[in-house]
Tab-separated table of C-alpha atoms in Angstrom:
chain	number	residue	atom	x	y	z
A	1	MET	CA	18.652	-22.914	-48.611
A	2	MET	CA	16.159	-20.703	-47.041
A	3	GLY	CA	14.150	-22.591	-44.402
A	4	ARG	CA	10.362	-22.266	-44.187
A	5	ARG	CA	8.101	-23.378	-41.298
A	6	GLU	CA	5.527	-25.840	-42.608
A	7	GLY	CA	1.786	-25.263	-41.714
A	8	GLY	CA	-0.665	-27.880	-41.297
A	9	GLN	CA	-1.892	-29.796	-38.503
A	10	GLY	CA	-1.140	-28.618	-35.092
A	11	GLN	CA	0.784	-30.702	-32.536
A	12	PHE	CA	-1.270	-32.757	-30.053
A	13	PHE	CA	1.279	-33.276	-27.341
A	14	TYR	CA	3.794	-31.167	-25.670
A	15	SER	CA	6.510	-31.527	-23.184
A	16	PHE	CA	6.907	-28.096	-21.385
A	17	ASP	CA	8.884	-27.268	-18.218
A	18	LEU	CA	7.866	-23.841	-17.031
A	19	ASP	CA	10.935	-23.687	-14.806
A	20	LYS	CA	13.200	-23.967	-17.819
A	21	VAL	CA	11.832	-20.804	-19.684
A	22	VAL	CA	12.362	-18.555	-16.828
A	23	LEU	CA	15.718	-16.876	-16.788
A	24	PRO	CA	18.029	-17.688	-14.026
A	25	ASP	CA	18.542	-13.808	-13.208
A	26	HIS	CA	14.971	-12.873	-13.525
A	27	LEU	CA	13.740	-10.607	-10.823
A	28	VAL	CA	11.018	-12.998	-9.756
A	29	ARG	CA	13.468	-15.750	-9.238
A	30	GLN	CA	15.330	-13.396	-6.721
A	31	ILE	CA	12.169	-12.437	-4.841
A	32	ASP	CA	11.001	-16.005	-4.718
A	33	GLY	CA	14.275	-16.659	-3.060
A	34	VAL	CA	13.768	-14.364	-0.042
A	35	VAL	CA	9.895	-14.137	0.411
A	36	ASP	CA	8.515	-16.953	2.788
A	37	LEU	CA	4.692	-17.179	2.779
A	38	GLY	CA	4.414	-20.586	4.410
A	39	TRP	CA	2.678	-19.034	7.522
A	40	VAL	CA	-0.212	-17.796	5.536
A	41	HIS	CA	-2.671	-20.977	5.420
A	42	LYS	CA	-2.215	-21.617	9.192
A	43	GLU	CA	-2.726	-17.754	10.100
A	44	LEU	CA	-5.776	-17.335	7.794
A	45	ALA	CA	-7.584	-20.621	8.509
A	46	ALA	CA	-9.666	-19.091	11.032
A	47	TYR	CA	-11.168	-16.538	8.526
A	48	TYR	CA	-12.346	-19.369	6.232
A	49	SER	CA	-15.474	-21.555	6.656
A	50	HIS	CA	-14.728	-25.375	7.141
A	51	THR	CA	-17.538	-26.226	4.709
A	52	GLY	CA	-18.448	-25.378	1.222
A	53	ARG	CA	-16.543	-24.898	-2.023
A	54	PRO	CA	-12.689	-24.180	-1.702
A	55	SER	CA	-11.707	-20.586	-2.032
A	56	ILE	CA	-8.953	-19.187	-4.271
A	57	ASP	CA	-5.652	-19.870	-2.304
A	58	PRO	CA	-4.649	-16.874	-0.390
A	59	VAL	CA	-1.006	-17.416	-1.097
A	60	LEU	CA	-1.737	-17.245	-4.748
A	61	MET	CA	-3.536	-13.873	-4.217
A	62	ILE	CA	-0.590	-12.643	-2.099
A	63	ARG	CA	2.035	-13.733	-4.665
A	64	MET	CA	-0.195	-11.920	-7.437
A	65	LEU	CA	-0.143	-8.763	-5.449
A	66	ILE	CA	3.511	-8.809	-5.128
A	67	VAL	CA	3.900	-9.158	-8.821
A	68	GLY	CA	1.618	-6.109	-9.333
A	69	TYR	CA	3.417	-3.885	-6.690
A	70	VAL	CA	6.887	-4.865	-8.064
A	71	PHE	CA	6.336	-4.308	-11.643
A	72	ALA	CA	3.927	-1.471	-11.309
A	73	ILE	CA	0.678	-3.092	-12.438
A	74	ARG	CA	-1.792	-0.796	-10.826
A	75	SER	CA	-4.928	-2.402	-11.982
A	76	GLU	CA	-6.240	-5.612	-10.748
A	77	ARG	CA	-7.722	-6.398	-14.060
A	78	ARG	CA	-4.522	-5.716	-15.807
A	79	LEU	CA	-2.675	-7.813	-13.182
A	80	CYS	CA	-4.849	-10.864	-14.055
A	81	ALA	CA	-4.303	-10.247	-17.854
A	82	GLU	CA	-0.504	-10.173	-17.303
A	83	VAL	CA	-0.149	-13.224	-15.152
A	84	GLN	CA	-2.114	-14.834	-17.956
A	85	VAL	CA	0.089	-14.286	-20.681
A	86	ASN	CA	3.393	-13.864	-18.783
A	87	LEU	CA	5.320	-17.226	-17.911
A	88	ALA	CA	7.707	-15.655	-15.293
A	89	TYR	CA	4.615	-14.353	-13.477
A	90	ARG	CA	3.040	-17.642	-13.652
A	91	TRP	CA	6.200	-19.267	-12.409
A	92	PHE	CA	6.347	-16.803	-9.472
A	93	CYS	CA	2.690	-17.432	-8.659
A	94	LYS	CA	3.301	-21.386	-8.679
A	95	LEU	CA	0.945	-21.563	-11.590
A	96	GLY	CA	1.034	-24.188	-14.403
A	97	ILE	CA	0.789	-23.611	-17.959
A	98	GLU	CA	-2.828	-24.521	-18.139
A	99	ASP	CA	-4.062	-23.491	-14.456
A	100	LYS	CA	-6.998	-20.554	-14.625
A	101	ILE	CA	-6.245	-17.251	-13.180
A	102	PRO	CA	-8.446	-15.886	-10.663
A	103	ASP	CA	-10.992	-13.237	-11.489
A	104	HIS	CA	-9.944	-9.738	-10.423
A	105	SER	CA	-12.912	-9.344	-8.205
A	106	VAL	CA	-11.626	-11.870	-5.620
A	107	PHE	CA	-8.875	-9.526	-4.805
A	108	CYS	CA	-11.171	-6.578	-3.757
A	109	ARG	CA	-13.329	-8.786	-1.401
A	110	ALA	CA	-10.132	-10.335	0.037
A	111	ARG	CA	-8.549	-6.954	0.649
A	112	HIS	CA	-11.667	-5.735	2.524
A	113	GLU	CA	-12.424	-8.749	4.443
A	114	ARG	CA	-9.885	-11.636	5.401
A	115	PHE	CA	-6.617	-9.846	4.532
A	116	ARG	CA	-7.888	-6.583	6.239
A	117	GLU	CA	-9.128	-8.605	9.485
A	118	SER	CA	-6.076	-10.743	9.663
A	119	ASP	CA	-3.431	-7.907	8.761
A	120	ALA	CA	-1.954	-10.489	6.544
A	121	LEU	CA	-0.441	-8.122	3.800
A	122	ARG	CA	1.256	-5.952	6.734
A	123	ARG	CA	2.791	-9.252	8.029
A	124	VAL	CA	4.264	-9.770	4.642
A	125	PHE	CA	5.611	-6.327	4.379
A	126	GLU	CA	7.127	-6.362	8.013
A	127	GLY	CA	8.695	-9.850	7.226
A	128	VAL	CA	10.481	-8.541	4.233
A	129	VAL	CA	11.650	-5.305	6.502
A	130	ALA	CA	12.947	-7.808	8.902
A	131	MET	CA	15.170	-9.661	6.579
A	132	CYS	CA	16.456	-6.208	5.313
A	133	ILE	CA	17.491	-5.462	8.791
A	134	ALA	CA	19.106	-8.851	9.187
A	135	ALA	CA	20.940	-8.285	5.984
A	136	GLY	CA	22.303	-5.224	7.113
A	137	LEU	CA	20.431	-2.927	4.563
A	138	VAL	CA	18.850	-0.605	7.301
A	139	GLY	CA	20.885	2.008	9.168
A	140	GLY	CA	18.271	2.567	11.799
A	141	GLU	CA	19.546	6.081	12.537
A	142	ALA	CA	18.022	8.630	10.278
A	143	PHE	CA	14.394	8.201	8.475
A	144	SER	CA	12.623	10.363	6.015
A	145	VAL	CA	8.885	10.600	5.597
A	146	ASP	CA	7.228	11.232	2.072
A	147	ALA	CA	3.435	11.063	1.126
A	148	SER	CA	2.095	10.653	-2.253
A	149	LEU	CA	-1.309	11.370	-3.397
A	150	ILE	CA	-3.340	8.535	-4.664
A	151	LYS	CA	-6.362	9.556	-6.745
A	152	ALA	CA	-9.632	8.173	-5.585
A	153	ASP	CA	-11.633	6.011	-7.821
A	154	VAL	CA	-14.768	8.202	-7.837
A	155	ASP	CA	-16.481	10.492	-10.245
A	156	LYS	CA	-15.782	14.076	-8.990
A	157	LYS	CA	-18.936	15.321	-10.434
A	158	LYS	CA	-20.939	13.233	-7.781
A	159	ARG	CA	-20.262	15.420	-4.830
A	160	MET	CA	-21.695	17.942	-2.721
A	161	SER	CA	-20.479	20.913	-0.495
A	162	GLY	CA	-19.357	19.875	3.093
A	163	ASP	CA	-21.486	22.454	4.926
A	164	ARG	CA	-24.689	21.046	3.403
A	165	PRO	CA	-26.673	18.281	4.967
A	166	ILE	CA	-26.589	15.029	2.787
A	167	ALA	CA	-29.293	12.478	3.043
A	168	TRP	CA	-27.154	9.285	2.997
A	169	PRO	CA	-28.988	5.955	2.280
A	170	LYS	CA	-29.640	3.402	4.958
A	171	ALA	CA	-26.819	1.073	6.133
A	172	GLU	CA	-28.305	-1.913	4.408
A	173	GLU	CA	-28.578	-0.038	1.147
A	174	ALA	CA	-25.172	2.065	1.290
A	175	SER	CA	-21.735	0.810	-0.257
A	176	ARG	CA	-18.985	-0.396	1.878
A	177	ALA	CA	-17.291	2.884	1.530
A	178	VAL	CA	-20.473	5.077	2.603
A	179	ARG	CA	-20.941	2.717	5.767
A	180	GLU	CA	-17.302	3.015	6.852
A	181	TYR	CA	-17.667	6.818	6.490
A	182	LEU	CA	-20.948	6.975	8.551
A	183	ALA	CA	-19.534	4.591	11.221
A	184	ALA	CA	-16.646	7.016	11.641
A	185	LEU	CA	-18.785	9.907	11.844
A	186	ASP	CA	-20.582	8.213	14.721
A	187	ALA	CA	-17.419	7.377	16.491
A	188	ALA	CA	-16.361	10.867	16.229
A	189	ARG	CA	-19.754	12.155	17.554
A	190	SER	CA	-19.334	9.840	20.584
A	191	ASP	CA	-15.792	10.971	21.243
A	192	GLU	CA	-16.937	14.543	21.322
A	193	GLY	CA	-19.846	13.675	23.343
A	194	SER	CA	-17.669	12.176	26.132
A	195	VAL	CA	-15.406	14.960	25.943
A	196	ASP	CA	-18.143	17.512	26.456
A	197	GLY	CA	-19.517	15.425	29.266
A	198	ASP	CA	-16.014	15.596	30.992
A	199	GLY	CA	-16.179	19.371	30.952
A	200	GLY	CA	-14.008	19.794	27.955
A	201	GLY	CA	-16.577	21.865	25.921
A	202	PRO	CA	-16.404	22.546	22.277
A	203	SER	CA	-13.597	24.949	22.809
A	204	GLY	CA	-11.377	22.810	24.897
A	205	GLY	CA	-11.741	19.432	23.345
A	206	GLY	CA	-9.750	20.338	20.403
A	207	SER	CA	-11.200	17.397	18.463
A	208	ARG	CA	-13.710	19.489	16.339
A	209	SER	CA	-12.914	20.390	12.904
A	210	LYS	CA	-14.462	22.544	10.074
A	211	PRO	CA	-16.412	20.555	7.498
A	212	ALA	CA	-14.798	19.276	4.328
A	213	LYS	CA	-15.078	21.540	1.414
A	214	GLU	CA	-16.473	18.952	-0.998
A	215	VAL	CA	-17.712	15.340	-0.108
A	216	SER	CA	-17.769	12.499	-2.502
A	217	LEU	CA	-21.035	10.656	-2.605
A	218	THR	CA	-19.342	7.479	-3.791
A	219	ASP	CA	-16.458	7.435	-1.391
A	220	PRO	CA	-16.798	10.106	1.340
A	221	GLN	CA	-13.716	9.557	3.168
A	222	ALA	CA	-11.534	10.729	0.262
A	223	ALA	CA	-10.423	14.281	0.551
A	224	TRP	CA	-11.137	16.895	-1.994
A	225	ILE	CA	-7.487	18.331	-3.205
A	226	ALA	CA	-7.536	21.728	-5.071
A	227	ARG	CA	-4.214	23.099	-5.686
A	228	PRO	CA	-2.948	25.853	-7.986
A	229	GLY	CA	-2.066	24.628	-11.446
A	230	MET	CA	-4.114	21.247	-11.273
A	231	ASP	CA	-7.787	20.293	-11.843
A	232	PRO	CA	-9.328	19.428	-8.388
A	233	PHE	CA	-9.919	15.898	-7.453
A	234	PHE	CA	-10.641	13.441	-4.627
A	235	ALA	CA	-7.628	11.429	-3.162
A	236	TYR	CA	-6.037	9.771	-0.359
A	237	ASP	CA	-2.221	9.852	1.007
A	238	VAL	CA	-0.121	7.034	1.304
A	239	ASN	CA	2.603	7.862	3.669
A	240	TYR	CA	6.282	6.102	3.698
A	241	LEU	CA	8.827	6.089	6.554
A	242	ILE	CA	12.016	5.639	4.775
A	243	ASP	CA	15.491	4.683	6.126
A	244	ASN	CA	18.072	6.973	4.726
A	245	LYS	CA	20.913	4.355	4.256
A	246	LEU	CA	19.555	2.710	1.253
A	247	GLY	CA	16.202	3.987	0.857
A	248	ILE	CA	14.272	0.832	2.396
A	249	ILE	CA	10.760	1.638	3.242
A	250	LEU	CA	10.315	0.577	6.990
A	251	ASP	CA	6.380	1.456	7.333
A	252	ALA	CA	3.663	2.682	5.037
A	253	GLU	CA	0.183	3.916	6.272
A	254	GLY	CA	-2.978	5.294	4.128
A	255	THR	CA	-4.522	8.343	5.408
A	256	ARG	CA	-7.045	10.991	3.925
A	257	ALA	CA	-5.096	13.635	1.938
A	258	ASN	CA	-4.916	16.047	5.144
A	259	ARG	CA	-1.717	17.789	6.327
A	260	ILE	CA	-2.879	17.324	10.096
A	261	ALA	CA	-3.499	13.585	9.414
A	262	GLU	CA	0.195	13.413	7.759
A	263	ILE	CA	1.650	14.721	10.780
A	264	ALA	CA	-0.185	12.143	13.188
A	265	VAL	CA	0.712	9.346	11.126
A	266	THR	CA	4.373	10.191	11.109
A	267	GLN	CA	4.264	9.694	14.873
A	268	THR	CA	2.195	6.507	14.570
A	269	MET	CA	4.742	5.032	12.045
A	270	VAL	CA	7.928	6.068	14.152
A	271	GLU	CA	6.364	4.397	17.030
A	272	ARG	CA	5.422	1.344	15.305
A	273	VAL	CA	8.775	0.766	13.617
A	274	SER	CA	10.313	1.301	17.249
A	275	ARG	CA	8.122	-1.126	18.770
A	276	ARG	CA	8.192	-3.590	15.945
A	277	PHE	CA	11.940	-3.578	15.192
A	278	ASP	CA	13.524	-1.562	17.984
A	279	LEU	CA	14.674	1.011	15.621
A	280	ARG	CA	14.742	4.591	17.034
A	281	PRO	CA	16.102	7.920	15.957
A	282	ARG	CA	19.550	8.501	17.582
A	283	GLY	CA	20.891	11.613	18.832
A	284	SER	CA	19.371	15.086	20.104
A	285	LEU	CA	18.689	15.832	16.304
A	286	ALA	CA	18.290	12.288	14.922
A	287	THR	CA	16.100	12.419	12.219
A	288	LEU	CA	14.650	14.886	9.713
A	289	PHE	CA	11.329	14.680	7.926
A	290	MET	CA	10.361	16.304	4.727
A	291	ALA	CA	6.826	17.549	5.158
A	292	ARG	CA	5.318	17.123	1.741
A	293	SER	CA	3.157	19.974	0.592
A	294	GLY	CA	2.330	21.525	-2.479
A	295	CYS	CA	4.908	24.491	-1.599
A	296	LEU	CA	7.356	22.246	0.088
A	297	SER	CA	6.860	24.454	2.830
A	298	GLY	CA	9.334	23.231	5.437
A	299	TRP	CA	11.143	20.169	7.355
A	300	TRP	CA	9.667	18.093	9.918
A	301	ILE	CA	12.411	17.733	12.743
A	302	VAL	CA	11.886	14.639	15.129
A	303	ARG	CA	13.975	15.079	18.153
A	304	SER	CA	12.168	12.142	19.758
A	305	PRO	CA	9.310	9.829	18.750
A	306	ARG	CA	6.753	12.066	20.563
A	307	THR	CA	8.225	15.693	19.818
A	308	PHE	CA	7.716	17.446	16.637
A	309	ARG	CA	8.159	21.082	15.442
A	310	CYS	CA	8.191	22.531	11.903
A	311	GLY	CA	10.925	24.823	10.328
A	312	THR	CA	10.350	27.004	7.386
A	313	SER	CA	13.935	26.989	6.096
A	314	ARG	CA	14.756	25.013	2.934
A	315	ARG	CA	18.425	24.886	3.644
A	316	ALA	CA	18.511	22.090	6.226
A	317	THR	CA	22.222	20.935	5.618
A	318	THR	CA	21.805	17.488	7.576
A	319	ALA	CA	18.385	16.611	5.705
A	320	PRO	CA	18.079	14.837	2.357
A	321	SER	CA	17.138	16.948	-0.719
A	322	ALA	CA	13.702	16.406	-2.537
A	323	GLU	CA	15.294	14.674	-5.170
A	324	GLN	CA	17.507	12.333	-2.761
A	325	THR	CA	14.127	11.725	-0.855
A	326	LEU	CA	11.999	10.864	-3.903
A	327	SER	CA	14.749	8.909	-5.364
A	328	SER	CA	15.284	6.574	-2.496
A	329	THR	CA	11.227	5.772	-2.221
A	330	LYS	CA	11.698	2.296	-3.568
A	331	SER	CA	9.809	-0.803	-3.150
A	332	VAL	CA	11.005	-2.447	-0.110
A	333	ILE	CA	10.712	-6.075	-1.906
A	334	PHE	CA	12.337	-4.859	-5.107
A	335	MET	CA	15.194	-3.483	-3.171
A	336	PHE	CA	15.781	-6.387	-0.879
A	337	ALA	CA	15.557	-8.638	-4.070
A	338	GLN	CA	18.196	-6.849	-5.740
A	339	VAL	CA	20.725	-6.678	-3.025
A	340	ALA	CA	20.188	-9.905	-1.158
A	341	PRO	CA	22.111	-12.130	-3.813
A	342	TYR	CA	25.168	-10.225	-3.160
């Protein structure tokens, strides 16, 4: 006999266990087993007031951000919507079935204030890298560097030529991005002044650079990218230092989309990994870095953390291919969660 669901009055009471509906082999269970955020409340206590209404739990925000990174949810509005309806995400974030989801705006404020001042997100990242090293997933002998363009959230029509004077608003009326840009300009002028005062002069200081071709009036630190075959846009670079053994990302740093900045940040990441994890390239020709550019112009060779040179040959036999480098750029949290149970 055919079954048929009966309509009518809805159920008043439910017995529901969120833990039972999340599959045992779901990725969020594997990540939850290795990510330790027990230090967050203590470390961030100094950045919160002792009075007033309780804030959104910072551990909840970090867990939601991890969900966004691992499952490629790029928008925080979208992230909040996904956590609202996805039971596995709710379980990972330690939210009950009736708990409210934070508004998307709290992430932007936390990122630019408490998380930024405390470096909390970097500590989460480095904690996972340390677990990868302890589990033997990192070789530590050969690294690769790759950079990806991140499109800036600006209207590219709101721009001016970099060689024209721009009437910026007063500091109290300007946005955060404009204030930080003007502060960086003031710091650069101070540095140039000190070099000139020491006798370096404009030609000997080496710190002066030509003005940007285009400047965004919304986010002036974003770089104008104009390459053959694509519409120009404003963007940033996210740079990765990758261990070649299993593709674990050891370090990451955001910069302006500028090749000179990419070279400098490579040295910064190598030195930071050496200082933080005692990992250094080995041998006289220890590590090969691919300098990512529009034409894939060459290989960056690191003979030591402080010595760089560029070769134009595309046939570096000991270097990873472009396909290998890009395929190895995986999320470090995702990679460790996948391998750790074994």
